[in-house]
mmCIF file of C-alpha atoms in Angstrom:
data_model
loop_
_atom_site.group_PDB
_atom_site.id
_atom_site.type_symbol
_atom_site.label_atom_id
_atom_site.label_comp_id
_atom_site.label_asym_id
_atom_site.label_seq_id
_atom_site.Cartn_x
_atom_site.Cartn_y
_atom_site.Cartn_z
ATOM 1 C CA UNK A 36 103.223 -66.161 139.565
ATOM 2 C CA UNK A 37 106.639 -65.886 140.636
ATOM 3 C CA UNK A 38 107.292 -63.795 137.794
ATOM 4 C CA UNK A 39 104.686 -61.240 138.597
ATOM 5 C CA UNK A 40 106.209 -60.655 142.273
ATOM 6 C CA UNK A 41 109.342 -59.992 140.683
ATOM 7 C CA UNK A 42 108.217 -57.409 138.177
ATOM 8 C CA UNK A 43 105.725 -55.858 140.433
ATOM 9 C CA UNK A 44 108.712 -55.929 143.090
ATOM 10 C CA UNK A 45 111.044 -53.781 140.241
ATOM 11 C CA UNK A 46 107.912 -51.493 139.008
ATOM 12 C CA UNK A 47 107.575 -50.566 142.758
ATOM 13 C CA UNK A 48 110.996 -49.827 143.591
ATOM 14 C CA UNK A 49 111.438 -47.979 140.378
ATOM 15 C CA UNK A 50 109.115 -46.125 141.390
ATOM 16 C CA UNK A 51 110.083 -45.245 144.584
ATOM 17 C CA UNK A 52 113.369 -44.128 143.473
ATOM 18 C CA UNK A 53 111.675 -42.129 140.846
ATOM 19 C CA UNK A 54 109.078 -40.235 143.772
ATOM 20 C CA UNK A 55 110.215 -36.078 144.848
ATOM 21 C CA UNK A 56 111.515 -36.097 148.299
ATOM 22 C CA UNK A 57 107.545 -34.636 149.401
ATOM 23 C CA UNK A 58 106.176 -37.640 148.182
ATOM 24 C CA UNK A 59 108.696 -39.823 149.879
ATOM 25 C CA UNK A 60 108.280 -37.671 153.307
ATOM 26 C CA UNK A 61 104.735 -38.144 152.798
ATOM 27 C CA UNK A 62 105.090 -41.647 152.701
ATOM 28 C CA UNK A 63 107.182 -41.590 155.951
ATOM 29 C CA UNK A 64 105.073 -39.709 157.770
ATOM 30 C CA UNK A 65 102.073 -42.369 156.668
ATOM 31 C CA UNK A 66 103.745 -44.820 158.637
ATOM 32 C CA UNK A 67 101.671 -46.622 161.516
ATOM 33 C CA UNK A 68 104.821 -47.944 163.276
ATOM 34 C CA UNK A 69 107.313 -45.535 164.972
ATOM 35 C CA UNK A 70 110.478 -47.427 164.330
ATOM 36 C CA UNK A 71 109.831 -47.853 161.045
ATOM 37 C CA UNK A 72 108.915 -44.576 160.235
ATOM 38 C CA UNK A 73 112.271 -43.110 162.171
ATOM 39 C CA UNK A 74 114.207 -45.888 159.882
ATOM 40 C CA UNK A 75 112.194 -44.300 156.791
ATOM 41 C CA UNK A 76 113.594 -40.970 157.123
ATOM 42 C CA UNK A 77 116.616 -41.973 158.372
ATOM 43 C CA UNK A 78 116.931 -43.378 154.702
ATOM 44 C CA UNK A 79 115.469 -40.666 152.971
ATOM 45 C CA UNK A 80 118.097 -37.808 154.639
ATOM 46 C CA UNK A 81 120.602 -40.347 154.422
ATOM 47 C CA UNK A 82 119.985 -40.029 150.613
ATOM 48 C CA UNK A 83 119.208 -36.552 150.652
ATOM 49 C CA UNK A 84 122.736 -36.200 152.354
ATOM 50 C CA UNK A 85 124.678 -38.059 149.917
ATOM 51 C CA UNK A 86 122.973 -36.023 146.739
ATOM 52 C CA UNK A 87 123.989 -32.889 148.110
ATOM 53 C CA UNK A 88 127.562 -33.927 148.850
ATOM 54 C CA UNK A 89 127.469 -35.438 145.230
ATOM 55 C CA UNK A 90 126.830 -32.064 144.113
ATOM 56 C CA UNK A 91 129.059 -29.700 146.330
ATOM 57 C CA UNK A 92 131.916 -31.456 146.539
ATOM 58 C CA UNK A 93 134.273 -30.736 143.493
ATOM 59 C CA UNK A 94 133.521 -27.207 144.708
ATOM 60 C CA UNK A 95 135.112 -27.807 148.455
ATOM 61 C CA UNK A 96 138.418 -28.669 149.467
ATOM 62 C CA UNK A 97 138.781 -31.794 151.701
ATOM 63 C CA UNK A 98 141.135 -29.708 153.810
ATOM 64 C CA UNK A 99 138.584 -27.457 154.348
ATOM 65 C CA UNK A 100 135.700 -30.200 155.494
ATOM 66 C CA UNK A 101 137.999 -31.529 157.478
ATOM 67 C CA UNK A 102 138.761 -27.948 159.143
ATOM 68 C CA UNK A 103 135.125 -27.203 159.646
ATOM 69 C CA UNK A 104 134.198 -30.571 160.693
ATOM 70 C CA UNK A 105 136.967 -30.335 163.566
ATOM 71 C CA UNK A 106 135.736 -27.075 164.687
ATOM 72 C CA UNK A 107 131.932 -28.413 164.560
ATOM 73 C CA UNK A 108 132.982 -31.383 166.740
ATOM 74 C CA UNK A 109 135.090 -29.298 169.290
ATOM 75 C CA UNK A 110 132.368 -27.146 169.710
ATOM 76 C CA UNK A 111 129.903 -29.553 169.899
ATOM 77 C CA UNK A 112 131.607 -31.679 172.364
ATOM 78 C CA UNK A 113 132.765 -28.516 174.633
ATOM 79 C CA UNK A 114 129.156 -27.487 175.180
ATOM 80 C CA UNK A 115 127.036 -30.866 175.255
ATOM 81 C CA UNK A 116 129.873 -31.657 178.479
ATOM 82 C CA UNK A 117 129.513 -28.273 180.247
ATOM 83 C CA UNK A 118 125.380 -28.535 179.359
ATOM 84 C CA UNK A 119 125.445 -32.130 180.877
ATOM 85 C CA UNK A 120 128.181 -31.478 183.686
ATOM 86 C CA UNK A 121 125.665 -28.403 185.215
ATOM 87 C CA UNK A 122 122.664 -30.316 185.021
ATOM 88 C CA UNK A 123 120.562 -29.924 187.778
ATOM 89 C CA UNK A 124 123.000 -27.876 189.786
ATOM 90 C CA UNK A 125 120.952 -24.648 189.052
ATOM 91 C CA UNK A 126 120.028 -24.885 192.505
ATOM 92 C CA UNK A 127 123.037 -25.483 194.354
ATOM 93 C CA UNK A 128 124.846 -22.571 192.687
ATOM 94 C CA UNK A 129 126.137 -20.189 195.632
ATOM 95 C CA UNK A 130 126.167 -16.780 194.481
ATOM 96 C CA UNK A 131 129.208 -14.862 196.291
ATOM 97 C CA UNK A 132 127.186 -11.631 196.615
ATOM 98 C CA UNK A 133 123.984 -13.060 197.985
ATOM 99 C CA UNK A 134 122.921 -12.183 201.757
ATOM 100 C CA UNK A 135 121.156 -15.020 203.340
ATOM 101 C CA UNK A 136 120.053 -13.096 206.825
ATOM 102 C CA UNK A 137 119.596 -9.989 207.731
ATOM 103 C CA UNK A 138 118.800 -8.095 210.875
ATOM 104 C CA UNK A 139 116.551 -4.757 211.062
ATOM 105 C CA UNK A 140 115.201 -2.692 213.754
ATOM 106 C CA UNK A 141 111.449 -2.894 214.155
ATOM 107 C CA UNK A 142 110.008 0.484 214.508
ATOM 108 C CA UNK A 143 106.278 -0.228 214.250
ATOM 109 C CA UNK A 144 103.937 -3.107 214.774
ATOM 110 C CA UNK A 145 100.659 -3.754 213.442
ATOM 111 C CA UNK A 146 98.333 -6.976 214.348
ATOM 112 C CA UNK A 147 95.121 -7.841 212.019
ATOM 113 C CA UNK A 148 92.055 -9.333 213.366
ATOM 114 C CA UNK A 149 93.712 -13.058 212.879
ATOM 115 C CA UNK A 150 96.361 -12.128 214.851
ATOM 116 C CA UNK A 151 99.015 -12.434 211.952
ATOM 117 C CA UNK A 152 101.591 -8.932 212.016
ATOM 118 C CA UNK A 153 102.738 -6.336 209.933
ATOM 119 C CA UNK A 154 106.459 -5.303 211.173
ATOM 120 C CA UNK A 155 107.315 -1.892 209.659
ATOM 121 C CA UNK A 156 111.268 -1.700 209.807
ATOM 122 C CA UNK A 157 113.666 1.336 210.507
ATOM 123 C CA UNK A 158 114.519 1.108 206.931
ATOM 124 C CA UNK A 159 111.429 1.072 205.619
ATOM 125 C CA UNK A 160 110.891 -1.981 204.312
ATOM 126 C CA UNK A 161 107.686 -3.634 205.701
ATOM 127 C CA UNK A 162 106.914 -7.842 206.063
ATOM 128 C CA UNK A 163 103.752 -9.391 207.129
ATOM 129 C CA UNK A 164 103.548 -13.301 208.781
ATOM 130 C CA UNK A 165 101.767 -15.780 206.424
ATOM 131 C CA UNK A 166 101.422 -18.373 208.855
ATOM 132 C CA UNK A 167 98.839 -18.319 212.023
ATOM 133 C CA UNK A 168 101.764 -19.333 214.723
ATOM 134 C CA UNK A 169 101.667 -16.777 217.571
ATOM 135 C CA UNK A 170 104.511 -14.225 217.034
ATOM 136 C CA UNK A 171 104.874 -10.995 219.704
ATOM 137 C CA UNK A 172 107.658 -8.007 219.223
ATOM 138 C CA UNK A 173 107.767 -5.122 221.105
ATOM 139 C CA UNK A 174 109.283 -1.960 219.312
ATOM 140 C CA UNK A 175 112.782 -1.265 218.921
ATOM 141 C CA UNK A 176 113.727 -5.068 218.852
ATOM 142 C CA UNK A 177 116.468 -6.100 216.518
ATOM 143 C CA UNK A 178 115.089 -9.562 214.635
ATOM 144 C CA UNK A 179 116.657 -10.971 211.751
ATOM 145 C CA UNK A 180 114.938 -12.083 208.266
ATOM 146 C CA UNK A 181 116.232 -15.482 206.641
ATOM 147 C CA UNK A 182 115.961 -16.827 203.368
ATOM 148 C CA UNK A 183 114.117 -20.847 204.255
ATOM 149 C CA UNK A 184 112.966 -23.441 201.796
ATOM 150 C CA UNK A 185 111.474 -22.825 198.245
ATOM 151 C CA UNK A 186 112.203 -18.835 198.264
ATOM 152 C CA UNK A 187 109.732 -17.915 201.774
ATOM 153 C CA UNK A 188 111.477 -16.089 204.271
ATOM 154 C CA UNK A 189 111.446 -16.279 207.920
ATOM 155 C CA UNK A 190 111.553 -14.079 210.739
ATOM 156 C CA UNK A 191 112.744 -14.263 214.628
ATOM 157 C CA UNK A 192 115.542 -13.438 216.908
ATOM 158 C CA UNK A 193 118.582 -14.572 218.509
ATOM 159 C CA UNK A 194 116.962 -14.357 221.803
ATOM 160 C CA UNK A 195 114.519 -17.084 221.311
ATOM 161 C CA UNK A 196 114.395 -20.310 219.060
ATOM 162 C CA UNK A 197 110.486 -19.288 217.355
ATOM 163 C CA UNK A 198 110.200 -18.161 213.996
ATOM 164 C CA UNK A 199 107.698 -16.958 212.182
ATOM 165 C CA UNK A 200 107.031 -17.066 207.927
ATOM 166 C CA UNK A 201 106.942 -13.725 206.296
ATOM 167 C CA UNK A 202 106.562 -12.009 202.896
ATOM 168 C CA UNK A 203 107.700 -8.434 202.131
ATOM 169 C CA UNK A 204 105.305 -6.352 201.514
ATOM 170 C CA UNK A 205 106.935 -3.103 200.704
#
């Protein structure tokens, strides 16, 4: 009994070592269990790896793998800290030649039946309120338009502490 384990054992492994690199990634990849398959492949590139540097190395220098390996590393290394030393800071970046207010001179205003407005600037550029807060201007005030939370924009003056939220329309 013993006996047959053993050979079967041998026939099997012989076999295994015998199988193309598709069969062997085929029998991977038919693994139920997730560490095990991971530790499967891990095997199989690790042998993959060691037949191709079996093959190419008479033909390269060590000097030279060490050179390029270096260079890899340094590399690597550089941009996995500035990736991971940025992360999440995409947001808090300040760009020097970004304006956060502005003021403008209204020239026209326009009220819809819900009683949101459409401001028409001296410059041309035109913003309507989203939000249903009462909001009066007269012509020829000078308001100012802010940049607020999660890119919206809002509008009042310095005269009084109300805003209002506004999109540009034109």
């Amino acid at each position: 009994m013993r006996l047959t384990l053993i050979t079967a054992a041998i026939i099997l492994v012989s076999a295994q070592a015998n199988a193309s690199i598709e069969q062997q990634l085929s029998q991977c990849a038919g693994t139920a269990d997730k560490l095990e398959r991971l530790i499967c492949f891990d095997k199989l590139a690790a042998s993959v790896k060691d037949n191709v540097t079996n093959i190419t190395s008479p033909q390269i220098t060590p000097a030279a793998v060490t050179t390029v390996a270096a260079t890899t590393a340094v590399v690597t290394t550089a941009s996995k800290a500035s990736a991971t030393d940025n992360f999440g800071m995409e947001a808090k970046r300040v760009d020097d030649n970004a304006v956060d207010k502005i003021y403008l001179e209204v020239q026209s205003i326009e009220e819809d039946a819900y009683g949101a407005i459409k401001v028409t600037f001296t410059n041309g550029q035109v913003w309507k309120q989203t939000d249903n807060r009462k909001f009066t201007l007269k012509q020829g005030d000078t308001v100012y338009i802010e940049k607020a939370a999660l890119g919206s924009f809002l509008l009042g003056t310095d005269e009084r502490n109300a805003k209002a939220r506004v999109k540009r329309l034109k």
